[in-house]
Tab-separated table of C-alpha atoms and ligand atoms in Angstrom:
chain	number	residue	atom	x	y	z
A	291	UNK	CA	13.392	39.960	34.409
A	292	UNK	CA	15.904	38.563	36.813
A	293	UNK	CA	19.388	39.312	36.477
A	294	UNK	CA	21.260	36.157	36.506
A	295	UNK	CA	24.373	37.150	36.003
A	296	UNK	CA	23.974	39.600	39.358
A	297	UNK	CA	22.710	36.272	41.347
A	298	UNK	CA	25.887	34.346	40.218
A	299	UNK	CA	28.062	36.944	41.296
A	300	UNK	CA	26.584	37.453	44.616
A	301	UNK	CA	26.388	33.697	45.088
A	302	UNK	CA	30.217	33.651	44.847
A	303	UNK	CA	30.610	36.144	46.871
A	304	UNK	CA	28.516	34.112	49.547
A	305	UNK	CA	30.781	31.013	48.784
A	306	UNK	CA	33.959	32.946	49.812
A	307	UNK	CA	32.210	33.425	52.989
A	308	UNK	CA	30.531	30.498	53.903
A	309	UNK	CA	34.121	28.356	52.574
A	310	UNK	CA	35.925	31.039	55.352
A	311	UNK	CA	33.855	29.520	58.484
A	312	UNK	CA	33.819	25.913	57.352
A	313	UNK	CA	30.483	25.374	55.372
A	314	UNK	CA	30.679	23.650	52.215
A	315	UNK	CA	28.030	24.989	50.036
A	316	UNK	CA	27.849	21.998	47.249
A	317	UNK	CA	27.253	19.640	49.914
A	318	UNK	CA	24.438	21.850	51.125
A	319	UNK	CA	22.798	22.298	48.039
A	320	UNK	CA	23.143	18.643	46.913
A	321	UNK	CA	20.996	17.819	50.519
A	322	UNK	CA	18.461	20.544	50.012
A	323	UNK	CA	17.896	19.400	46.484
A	324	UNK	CA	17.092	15.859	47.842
A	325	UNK	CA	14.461	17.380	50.531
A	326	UNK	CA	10.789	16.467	49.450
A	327	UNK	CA	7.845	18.409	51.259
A	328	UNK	CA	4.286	17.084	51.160
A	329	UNK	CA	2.403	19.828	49.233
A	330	UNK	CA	-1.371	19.423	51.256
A	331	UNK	CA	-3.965	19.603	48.087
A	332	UNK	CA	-6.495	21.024	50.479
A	333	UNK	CA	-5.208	24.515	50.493
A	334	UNK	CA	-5.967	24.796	46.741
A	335	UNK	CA	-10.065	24.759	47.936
A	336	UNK	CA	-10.715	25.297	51.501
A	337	UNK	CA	-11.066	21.888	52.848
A	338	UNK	CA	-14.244	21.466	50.534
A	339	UNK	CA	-13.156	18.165	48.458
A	340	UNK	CA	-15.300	16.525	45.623
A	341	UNK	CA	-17.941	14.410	47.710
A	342	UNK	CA	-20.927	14.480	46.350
A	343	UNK	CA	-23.103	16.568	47.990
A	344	UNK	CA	-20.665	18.690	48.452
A	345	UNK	CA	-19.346	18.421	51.824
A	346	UNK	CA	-18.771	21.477	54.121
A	347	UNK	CA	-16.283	22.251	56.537
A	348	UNK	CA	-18.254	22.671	59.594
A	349	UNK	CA	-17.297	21.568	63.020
A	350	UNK	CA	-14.010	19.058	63.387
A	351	UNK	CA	-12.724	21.339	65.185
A	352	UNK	CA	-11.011	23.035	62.199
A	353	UNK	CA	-12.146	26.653	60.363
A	354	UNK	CA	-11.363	27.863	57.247
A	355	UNK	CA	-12.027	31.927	56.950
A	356	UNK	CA	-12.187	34.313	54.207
A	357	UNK	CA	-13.551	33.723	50.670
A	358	UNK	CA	-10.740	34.788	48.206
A	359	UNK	CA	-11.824	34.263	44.842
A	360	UNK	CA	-10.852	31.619	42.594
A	361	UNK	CA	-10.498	28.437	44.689
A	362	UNK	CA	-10.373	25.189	42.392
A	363	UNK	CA	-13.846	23.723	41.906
A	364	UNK	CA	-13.021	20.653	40.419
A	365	UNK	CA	-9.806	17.976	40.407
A	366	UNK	CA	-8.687	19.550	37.337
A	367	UNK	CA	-8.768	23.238	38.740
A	368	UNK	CA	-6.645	21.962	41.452
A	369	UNK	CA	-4.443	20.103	39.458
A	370	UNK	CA	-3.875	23.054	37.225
A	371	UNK	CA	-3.278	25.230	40.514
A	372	UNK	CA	-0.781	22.285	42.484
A	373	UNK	CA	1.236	22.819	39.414
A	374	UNK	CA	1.553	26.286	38.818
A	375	UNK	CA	2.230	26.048	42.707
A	376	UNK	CA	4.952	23.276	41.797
A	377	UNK	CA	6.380	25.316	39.338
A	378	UNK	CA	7.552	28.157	41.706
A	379	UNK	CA	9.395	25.680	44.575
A	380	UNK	CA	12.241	24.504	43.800
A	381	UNK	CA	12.719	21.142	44.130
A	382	UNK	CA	10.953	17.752	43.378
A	383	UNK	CA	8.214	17.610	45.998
A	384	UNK	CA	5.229	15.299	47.117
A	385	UNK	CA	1.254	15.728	47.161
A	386	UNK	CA	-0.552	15.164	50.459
A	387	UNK	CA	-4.097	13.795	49.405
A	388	UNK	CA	-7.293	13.623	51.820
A	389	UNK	CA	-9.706	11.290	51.248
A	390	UNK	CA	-12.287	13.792	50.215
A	391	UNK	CA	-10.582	14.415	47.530
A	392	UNK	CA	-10.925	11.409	45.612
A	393	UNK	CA	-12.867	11.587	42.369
A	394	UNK	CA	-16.299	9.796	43.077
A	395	UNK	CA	-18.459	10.113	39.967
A	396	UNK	CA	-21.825	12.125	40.367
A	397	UNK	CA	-23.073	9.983	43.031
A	398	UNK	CA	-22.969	9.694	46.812
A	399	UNK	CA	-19.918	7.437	47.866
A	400	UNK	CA	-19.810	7.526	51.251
A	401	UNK	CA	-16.319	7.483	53.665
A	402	UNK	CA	-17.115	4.061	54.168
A	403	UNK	CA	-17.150	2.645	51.097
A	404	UNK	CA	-14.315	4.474	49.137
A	405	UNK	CA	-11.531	2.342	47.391
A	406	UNK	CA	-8.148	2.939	45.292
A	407	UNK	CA	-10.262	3.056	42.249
A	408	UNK	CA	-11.197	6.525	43.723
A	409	UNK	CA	-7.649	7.570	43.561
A	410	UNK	CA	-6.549	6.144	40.246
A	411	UNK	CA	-6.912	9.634	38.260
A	412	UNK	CA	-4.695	11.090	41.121
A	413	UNK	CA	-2.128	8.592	41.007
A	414	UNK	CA	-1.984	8.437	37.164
A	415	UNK	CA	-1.385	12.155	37.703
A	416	UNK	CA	1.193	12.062	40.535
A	417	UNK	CA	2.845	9.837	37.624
A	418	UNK	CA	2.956	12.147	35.019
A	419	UNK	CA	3.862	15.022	36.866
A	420	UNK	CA	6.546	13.077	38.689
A	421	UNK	CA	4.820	13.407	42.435
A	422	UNK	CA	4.616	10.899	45.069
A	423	UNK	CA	1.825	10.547	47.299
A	424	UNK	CA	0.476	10.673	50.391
A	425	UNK	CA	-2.942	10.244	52.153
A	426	UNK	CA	-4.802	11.081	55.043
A	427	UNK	CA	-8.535	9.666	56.431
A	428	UNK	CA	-10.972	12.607	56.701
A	429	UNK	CA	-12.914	12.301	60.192
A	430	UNK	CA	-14.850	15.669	60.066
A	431	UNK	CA	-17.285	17.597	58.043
A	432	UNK	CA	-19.608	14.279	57.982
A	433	UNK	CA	-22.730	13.707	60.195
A	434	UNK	CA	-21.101	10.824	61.640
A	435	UNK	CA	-18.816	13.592	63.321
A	436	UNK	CA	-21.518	15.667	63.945
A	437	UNK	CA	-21.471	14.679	67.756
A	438	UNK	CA	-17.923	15.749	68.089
A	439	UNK	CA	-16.502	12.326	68.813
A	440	UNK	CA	-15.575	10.231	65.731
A	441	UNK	CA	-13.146	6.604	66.526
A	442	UNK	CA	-13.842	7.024	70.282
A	443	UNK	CA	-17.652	7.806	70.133
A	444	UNK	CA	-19.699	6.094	72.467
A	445	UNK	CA	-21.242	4.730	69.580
A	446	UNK	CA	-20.599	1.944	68.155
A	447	UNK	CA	-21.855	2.296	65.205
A	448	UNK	CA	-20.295	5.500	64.836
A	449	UNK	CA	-17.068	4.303	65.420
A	450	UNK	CA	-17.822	1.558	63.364
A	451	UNK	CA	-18.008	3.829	60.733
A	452	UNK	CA	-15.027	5.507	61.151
A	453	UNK	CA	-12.535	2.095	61.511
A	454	UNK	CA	-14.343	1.247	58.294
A	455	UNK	CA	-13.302	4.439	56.900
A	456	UNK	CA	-9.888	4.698	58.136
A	457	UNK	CA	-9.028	1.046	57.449
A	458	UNK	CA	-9.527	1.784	53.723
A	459	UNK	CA	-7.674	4.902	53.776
A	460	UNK	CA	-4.895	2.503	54.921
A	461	UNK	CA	-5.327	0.220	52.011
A	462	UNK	CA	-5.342	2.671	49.627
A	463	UNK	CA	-2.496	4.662	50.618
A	464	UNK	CA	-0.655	1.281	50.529
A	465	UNK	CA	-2.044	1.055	46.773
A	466	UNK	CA	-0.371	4.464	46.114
A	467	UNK	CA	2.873	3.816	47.545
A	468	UNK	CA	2.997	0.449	45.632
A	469	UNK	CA	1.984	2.359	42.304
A	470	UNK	CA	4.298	4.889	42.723
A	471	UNK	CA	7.304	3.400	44.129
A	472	UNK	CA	7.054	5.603	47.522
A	473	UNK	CA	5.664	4.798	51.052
A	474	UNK	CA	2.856	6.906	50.910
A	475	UNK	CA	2.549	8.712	55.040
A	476	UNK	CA	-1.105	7.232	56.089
A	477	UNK	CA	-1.760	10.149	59.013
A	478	UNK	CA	-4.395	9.862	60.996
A	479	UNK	CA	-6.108	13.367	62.725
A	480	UNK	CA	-9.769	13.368	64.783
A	481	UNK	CA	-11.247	16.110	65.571
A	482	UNK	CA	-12.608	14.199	69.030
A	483	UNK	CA	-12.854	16.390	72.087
A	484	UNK	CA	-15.459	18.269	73.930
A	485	UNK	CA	-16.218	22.165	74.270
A	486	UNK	CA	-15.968	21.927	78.304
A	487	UNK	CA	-14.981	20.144	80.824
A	488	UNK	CA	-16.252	16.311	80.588
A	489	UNK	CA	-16.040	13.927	83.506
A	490	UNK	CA	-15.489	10.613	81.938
A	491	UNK	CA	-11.720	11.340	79.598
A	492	UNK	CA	-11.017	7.659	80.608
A	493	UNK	CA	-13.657	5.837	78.624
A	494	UNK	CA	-13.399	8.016	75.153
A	495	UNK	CA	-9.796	6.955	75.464
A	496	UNK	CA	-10.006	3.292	75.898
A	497	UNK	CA	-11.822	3.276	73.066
A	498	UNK	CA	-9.963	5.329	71.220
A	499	UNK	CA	-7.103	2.985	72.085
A	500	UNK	CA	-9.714	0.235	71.645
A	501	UNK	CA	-10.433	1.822	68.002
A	502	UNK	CA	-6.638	2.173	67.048
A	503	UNK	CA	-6.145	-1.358	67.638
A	504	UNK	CA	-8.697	-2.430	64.951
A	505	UNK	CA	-7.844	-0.099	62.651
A	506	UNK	CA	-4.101	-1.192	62.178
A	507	UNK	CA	-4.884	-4.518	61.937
A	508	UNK	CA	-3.601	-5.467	58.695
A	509	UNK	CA	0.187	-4.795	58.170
A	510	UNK	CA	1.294	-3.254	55.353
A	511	UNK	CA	4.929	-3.498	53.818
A	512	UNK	CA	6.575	-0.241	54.713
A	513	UNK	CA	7.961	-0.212	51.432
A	514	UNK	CA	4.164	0.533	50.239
A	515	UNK	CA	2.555	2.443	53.466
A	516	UNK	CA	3.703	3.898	56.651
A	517	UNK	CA	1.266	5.044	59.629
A	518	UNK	CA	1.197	8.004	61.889
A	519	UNK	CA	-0.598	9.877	64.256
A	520	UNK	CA	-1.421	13.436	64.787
A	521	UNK	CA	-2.192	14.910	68.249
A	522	UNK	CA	-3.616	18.078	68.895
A	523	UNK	CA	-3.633	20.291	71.778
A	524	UNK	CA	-7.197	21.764	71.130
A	525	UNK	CA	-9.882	23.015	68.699
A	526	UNK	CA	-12.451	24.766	67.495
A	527	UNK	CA	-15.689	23.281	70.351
A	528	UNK	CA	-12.954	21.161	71.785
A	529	UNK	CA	-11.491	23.648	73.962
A	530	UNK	CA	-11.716	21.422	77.633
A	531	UNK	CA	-10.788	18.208	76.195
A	532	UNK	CA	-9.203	16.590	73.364
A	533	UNK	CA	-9.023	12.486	73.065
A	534	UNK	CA	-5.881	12.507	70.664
A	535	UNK	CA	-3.829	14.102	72.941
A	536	UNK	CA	0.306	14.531	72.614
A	537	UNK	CA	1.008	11.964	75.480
A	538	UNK	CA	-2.208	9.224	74.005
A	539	UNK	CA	-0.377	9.121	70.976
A	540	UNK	CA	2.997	9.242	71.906
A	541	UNK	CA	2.284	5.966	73.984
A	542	UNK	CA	0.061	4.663	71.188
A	543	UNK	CA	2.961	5.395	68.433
A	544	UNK	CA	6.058	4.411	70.819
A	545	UNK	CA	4.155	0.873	72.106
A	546	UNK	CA	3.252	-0.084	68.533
A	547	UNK	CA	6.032	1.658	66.387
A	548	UNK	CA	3.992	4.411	64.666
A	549	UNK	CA	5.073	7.087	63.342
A	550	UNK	CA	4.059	10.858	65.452
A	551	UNK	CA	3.358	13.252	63.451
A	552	UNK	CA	3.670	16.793	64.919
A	553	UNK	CA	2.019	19.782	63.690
A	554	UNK	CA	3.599	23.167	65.169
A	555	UNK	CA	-0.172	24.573	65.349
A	556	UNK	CA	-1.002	21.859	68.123
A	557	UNK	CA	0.807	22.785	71.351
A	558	UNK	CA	1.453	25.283	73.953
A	559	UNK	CA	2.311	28.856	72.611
A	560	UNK	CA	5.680	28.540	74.572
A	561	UNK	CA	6.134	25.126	73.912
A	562	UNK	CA	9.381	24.038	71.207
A	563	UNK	CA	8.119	21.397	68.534
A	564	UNK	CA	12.140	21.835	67.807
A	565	UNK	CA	13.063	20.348	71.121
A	566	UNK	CA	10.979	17.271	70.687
A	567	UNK	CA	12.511	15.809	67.879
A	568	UNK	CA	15.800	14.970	69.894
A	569	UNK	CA	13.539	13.320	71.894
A	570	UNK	CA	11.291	11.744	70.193
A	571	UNK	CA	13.773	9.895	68.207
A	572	UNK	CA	15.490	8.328	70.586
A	573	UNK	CA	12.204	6.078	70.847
A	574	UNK	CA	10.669	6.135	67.217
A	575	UNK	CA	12.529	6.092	63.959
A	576	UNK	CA	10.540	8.356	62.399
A	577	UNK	CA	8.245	11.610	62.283
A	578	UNK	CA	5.914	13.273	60.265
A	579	UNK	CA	6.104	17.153	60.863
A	580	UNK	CA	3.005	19.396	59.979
A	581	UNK	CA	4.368	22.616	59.825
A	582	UNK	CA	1.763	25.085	60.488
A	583	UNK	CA	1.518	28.500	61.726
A	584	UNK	CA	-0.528	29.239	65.272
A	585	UNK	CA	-2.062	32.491	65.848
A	586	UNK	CA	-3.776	32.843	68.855
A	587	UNK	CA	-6.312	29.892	68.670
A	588	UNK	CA	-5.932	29.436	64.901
A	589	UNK	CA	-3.560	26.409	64.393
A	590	UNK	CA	-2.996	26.941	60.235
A	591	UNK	CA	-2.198	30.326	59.199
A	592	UNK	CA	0.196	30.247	56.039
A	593	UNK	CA	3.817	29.131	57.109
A	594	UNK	CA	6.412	32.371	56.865
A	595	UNK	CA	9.963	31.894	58.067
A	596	UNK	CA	9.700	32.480	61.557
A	597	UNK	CA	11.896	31.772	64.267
A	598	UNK	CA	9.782	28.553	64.659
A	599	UNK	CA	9.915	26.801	62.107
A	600	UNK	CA	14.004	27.971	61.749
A	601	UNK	CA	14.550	26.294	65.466
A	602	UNK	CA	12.747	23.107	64.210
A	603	UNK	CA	15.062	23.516	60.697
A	604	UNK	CA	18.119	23.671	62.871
A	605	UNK	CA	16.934	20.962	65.475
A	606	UNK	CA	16.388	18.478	62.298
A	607	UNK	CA	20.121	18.991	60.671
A	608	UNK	CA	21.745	18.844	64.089
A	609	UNK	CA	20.113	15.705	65.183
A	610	UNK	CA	21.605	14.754	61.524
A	611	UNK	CA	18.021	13.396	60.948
A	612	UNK	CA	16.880	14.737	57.966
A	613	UNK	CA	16.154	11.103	56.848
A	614	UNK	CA	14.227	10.524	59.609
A	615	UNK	CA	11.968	13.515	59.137
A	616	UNK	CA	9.330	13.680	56.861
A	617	UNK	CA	7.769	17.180	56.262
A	618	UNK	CA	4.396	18.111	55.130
A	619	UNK	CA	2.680	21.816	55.228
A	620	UNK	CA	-0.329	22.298	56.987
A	621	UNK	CA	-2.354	25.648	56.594
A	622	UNK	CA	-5.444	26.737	55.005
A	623	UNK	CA	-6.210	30.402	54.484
A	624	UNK	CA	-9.077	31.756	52.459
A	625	UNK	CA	-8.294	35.162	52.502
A	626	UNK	CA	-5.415	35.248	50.078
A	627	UNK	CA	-4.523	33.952	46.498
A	628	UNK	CA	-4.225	30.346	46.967
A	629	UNK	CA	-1.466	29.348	45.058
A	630	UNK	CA	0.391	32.305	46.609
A	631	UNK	CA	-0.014	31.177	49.699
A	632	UNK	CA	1.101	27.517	49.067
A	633	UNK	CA	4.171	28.973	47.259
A	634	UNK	CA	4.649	30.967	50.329
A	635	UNK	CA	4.857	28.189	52.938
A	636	UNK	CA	7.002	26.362	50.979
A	637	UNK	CA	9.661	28.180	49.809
A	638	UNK	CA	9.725	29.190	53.615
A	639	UNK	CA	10.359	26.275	54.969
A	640	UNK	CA	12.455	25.431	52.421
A	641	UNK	CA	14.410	28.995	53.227
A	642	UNK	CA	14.521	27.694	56.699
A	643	UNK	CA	16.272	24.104	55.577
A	644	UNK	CA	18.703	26.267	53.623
A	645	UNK	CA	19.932	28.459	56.808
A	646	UNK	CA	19.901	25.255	59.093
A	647	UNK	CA	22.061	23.617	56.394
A	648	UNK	CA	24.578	26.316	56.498
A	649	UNK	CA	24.692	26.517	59.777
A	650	UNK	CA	28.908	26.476	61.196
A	651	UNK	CA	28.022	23.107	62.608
A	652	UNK	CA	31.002	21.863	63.140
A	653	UNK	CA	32.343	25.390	64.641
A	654	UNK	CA	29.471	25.127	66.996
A	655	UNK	CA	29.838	21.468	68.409
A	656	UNK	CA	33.995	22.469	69.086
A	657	UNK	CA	32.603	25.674	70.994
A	658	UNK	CA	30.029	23.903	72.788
A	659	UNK	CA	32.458	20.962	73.507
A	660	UNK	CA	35.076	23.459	74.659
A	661	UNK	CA	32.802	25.537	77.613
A	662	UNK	CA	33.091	28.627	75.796
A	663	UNK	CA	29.701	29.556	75.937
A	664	UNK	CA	30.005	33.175	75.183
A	665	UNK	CA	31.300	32.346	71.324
A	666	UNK	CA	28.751	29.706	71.379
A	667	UNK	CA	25.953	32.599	71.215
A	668	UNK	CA	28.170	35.181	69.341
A	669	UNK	CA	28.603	32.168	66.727
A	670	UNK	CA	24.791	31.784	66.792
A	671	UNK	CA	24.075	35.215	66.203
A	672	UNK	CA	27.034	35.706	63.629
A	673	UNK	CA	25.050	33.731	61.559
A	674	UNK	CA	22.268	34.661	61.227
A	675	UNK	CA	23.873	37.860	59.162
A	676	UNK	CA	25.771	35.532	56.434
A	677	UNK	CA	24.400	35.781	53.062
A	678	UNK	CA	22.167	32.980	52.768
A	679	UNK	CA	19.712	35.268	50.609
A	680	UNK	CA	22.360	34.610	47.664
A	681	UNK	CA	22.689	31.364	48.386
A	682	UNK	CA	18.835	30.957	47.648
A	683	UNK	CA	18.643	32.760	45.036
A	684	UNK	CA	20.988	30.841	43.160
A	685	UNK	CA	19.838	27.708	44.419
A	686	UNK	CA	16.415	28.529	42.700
A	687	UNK	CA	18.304	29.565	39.857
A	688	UNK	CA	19.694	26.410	39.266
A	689	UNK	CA	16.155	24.400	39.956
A	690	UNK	CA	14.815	26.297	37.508
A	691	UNK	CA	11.970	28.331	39.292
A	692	UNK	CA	11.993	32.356	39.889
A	693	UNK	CA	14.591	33.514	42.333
A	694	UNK	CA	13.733	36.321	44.667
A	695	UNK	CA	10.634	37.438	44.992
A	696	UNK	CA	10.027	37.138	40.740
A	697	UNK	CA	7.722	34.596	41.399
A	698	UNK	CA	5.162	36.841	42.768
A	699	UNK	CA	4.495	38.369	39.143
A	700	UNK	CA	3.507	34.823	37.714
A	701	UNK	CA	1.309	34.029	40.579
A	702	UNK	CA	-0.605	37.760	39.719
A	703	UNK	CA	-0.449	36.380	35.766
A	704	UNK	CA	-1.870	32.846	37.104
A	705	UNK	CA	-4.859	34.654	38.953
A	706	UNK	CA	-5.505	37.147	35.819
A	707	UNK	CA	-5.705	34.317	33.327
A	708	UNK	CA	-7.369	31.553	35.609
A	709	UNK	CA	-7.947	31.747	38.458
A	710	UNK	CA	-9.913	35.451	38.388
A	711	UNK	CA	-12.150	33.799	35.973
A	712	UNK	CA	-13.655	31.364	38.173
A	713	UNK	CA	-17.122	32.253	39.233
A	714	UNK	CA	-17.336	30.656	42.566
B	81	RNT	C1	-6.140	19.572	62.259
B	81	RNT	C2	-4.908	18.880	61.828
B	81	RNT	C3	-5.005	18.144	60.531
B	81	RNT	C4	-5.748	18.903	59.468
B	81	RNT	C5	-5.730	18.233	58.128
B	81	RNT	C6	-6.677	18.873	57.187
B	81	RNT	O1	-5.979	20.338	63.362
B	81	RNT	O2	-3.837	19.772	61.794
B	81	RNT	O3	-3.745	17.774	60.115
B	81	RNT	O4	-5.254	20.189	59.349
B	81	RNT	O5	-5.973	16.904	58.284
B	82	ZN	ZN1	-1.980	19.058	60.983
């Protein structure tokens, strides 16, 4: 049982503190509370989806590991797990749908052929349970990506295939975003690249580029459906060479107004996704963040509150572009209870919106302004010892989910009444 009255008083506590160096808590809570993140469905089963023959993760440049019992089987295992998962972050948040995922009927509906009607039990869902959507193409585990090269294949029919594909994805998302009152985030990620070193980079990206161009052919209200694209620094058998690079679609996005989507897996160990956005949006008005975990060459470990995803936390509120940022999770992990791990990811980042949020902003900038570098970093580090814990605790208290770490208990219930009796 949690102690509520114990929260409340610690909370106040916190107040008196955070009041003392300038940080009005209300205001903070009132901005966190309007902060959506875009749950990704495809943690609830490993990436499998409901295609018909059941499709299989293989290749794309992407690996799920471990085999956890009690992954969903069908859309209404998943449903039932999204909102148990739901029901432990606080907040009102979004679903982040991949076109696998649609509900086909018994048989084969291939990528190139799928159409809203797919996605109506979804978006009658999202509607019930107060979710907005949004969608992504799938461009791997198919044997159209068997080759390793899916919009910029050397193929034309191949890549055929896959504008087909992805030009639909863009239709329906726009169908979801009408239905639901919500743009609905249409990002695109191929898994094109090559194990070693190729000689000819230039002509898989022309067509790439080539590719692009066809696929966002038909303009869609952004009231219904917004575009992005997601680079990737390399995967799994694309270890020399990956089309999508950072700078392809950075052009790509900045020449045609895209949104970039960046996923914190996807660069250079040393590299700061934080210190991009700064950047970024002084050219684009939006991006679409993935936030992931990297460890070693795994881009999607289960999000925890590192210092990471905190930096790119702080980097969003001091830009002051928290409208500007959309923020989706990105991980898939096997090994663990499922729904833990979703709850996991997002209640971190969440954690890490909360500390960024009541952050002595305003302290900072006059310190900063003023030379006086030293209390700049003592400021900094002052900080990071407030009681923002409290803060959190309440704040979940108030939303109406478990505070602390109570919410590990249901997720044990959750996997002794459901999810444990799965046979897989
Ligand atoms: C892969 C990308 C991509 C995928 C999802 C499933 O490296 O991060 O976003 O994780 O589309
Ligand atoms: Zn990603």
């Amino acid at each position: 049982m949690t102690n509520d009255s114990e929260i409340k008083r610690s909370y106040l506590l916190a107040k008196e503190r955070y009041d003392r160096i300038g940080v009005n808590i209300d205001g903070v809570l009132e901005k966190l509370k309007n902060i959506s993140l875009s749950l990704h469905c495809w943690q609830g089963d490993d990436l499998g989806g409901f295609e018909k023959p059941n499709a299989h993760l293989e290749g794309g440049g992407i690996q799920v590991t471990g085999n956890y019992p009690g992954k969903a089987r069908t859309i209404d295992e998943l449903r039932m797990d999204l909102k148990k998962a739901y029901s432990l972050i606080p907040g009102l948040h979004r679903l982040n749908l991949h076109a696998i995922y649609g509900e086909f009927g018994t048989g084969l509906v291939d990528r190139n052929e799928i159409s809203p009607d797919h996605y109506k039990g979804w978006i009658d869902w999202a509607k019930q349970e107060n979710l907005k959507l949004d969608f992504n193409a799938t461009c791997f585990s198919h044997p159209n990506a068997d080759s390793g090269f899916t919009l910029s294949s050397k193929d034309k029919v191949i890549r055929e295939f896959w504008i087909e594909h992805v030009r639909r994805c863009r239709s329906i998302s726009a169908y979801m975003g009408q239905e639901l009152k919500s743009p609905c985030i249409h990002n695109l990620w191929i898994p094109d690249g090559t194990k070693d070193i190729p000689v000819d980079r230039w002509t898989h990206r022309a067509l790439l580029k080539e590719a692009l161009d066809k696929v966002y052919e038909t303009e869609y209200n952004p009231s219904k459906m917004k575009d992005s694209l997601e680079s990737k620094l390399f995967g799994i058998g694309s270890e020399a060479f990956v089309v999508g690079s950072h700078e392809f679609y950075m052009g790509y996005a900045i020449s045609k107004g895209k949104m970039l989507c960046l996923d914190l897996g996807h660069f250079h160990p040393t590299e700061s996704v934080a210190d991009k956005i700064s950047a970024i949006l002084q050219f684009l008005d939006e991006i679409l963040l993935h936030v992931s975990r990297g460890v070693r060459w795994d881009s999607d470990h289960v999000v925890i509150m590192n210092d990471e995803v905190r930096n790119l936390a702080e980097e969003i509120v001091r830009s002051n572009a928290l409208d500007n940022i959309h923020i989706a999770l990105d991980f898939f992990d096997a090994s663990m209870n499922r729904v833990g791990a979703w709850v996991i990811g997002a209640r971190a980042t969440l954690k890490a919106l909360l500390i960024a949020l009541l952050q002595p902003l305003e302290k900072l900038k006059n310190v900063e302004n003023e030379g006086d570098l030293f209390a700049r970093l003592a400021v900094m580090e002052e900080a990071r010892a407030m009681p923002y814990g409290a803060v959190w605790n309440y704040y979940c208290l108030k939303m109406d989910v478990p505070p602390g770490d109570f919410w590990i208990e249901d997720v044990h219930r959750y996997e002794t009444k459901v999810t444990n009796k799965r046979k897989n």
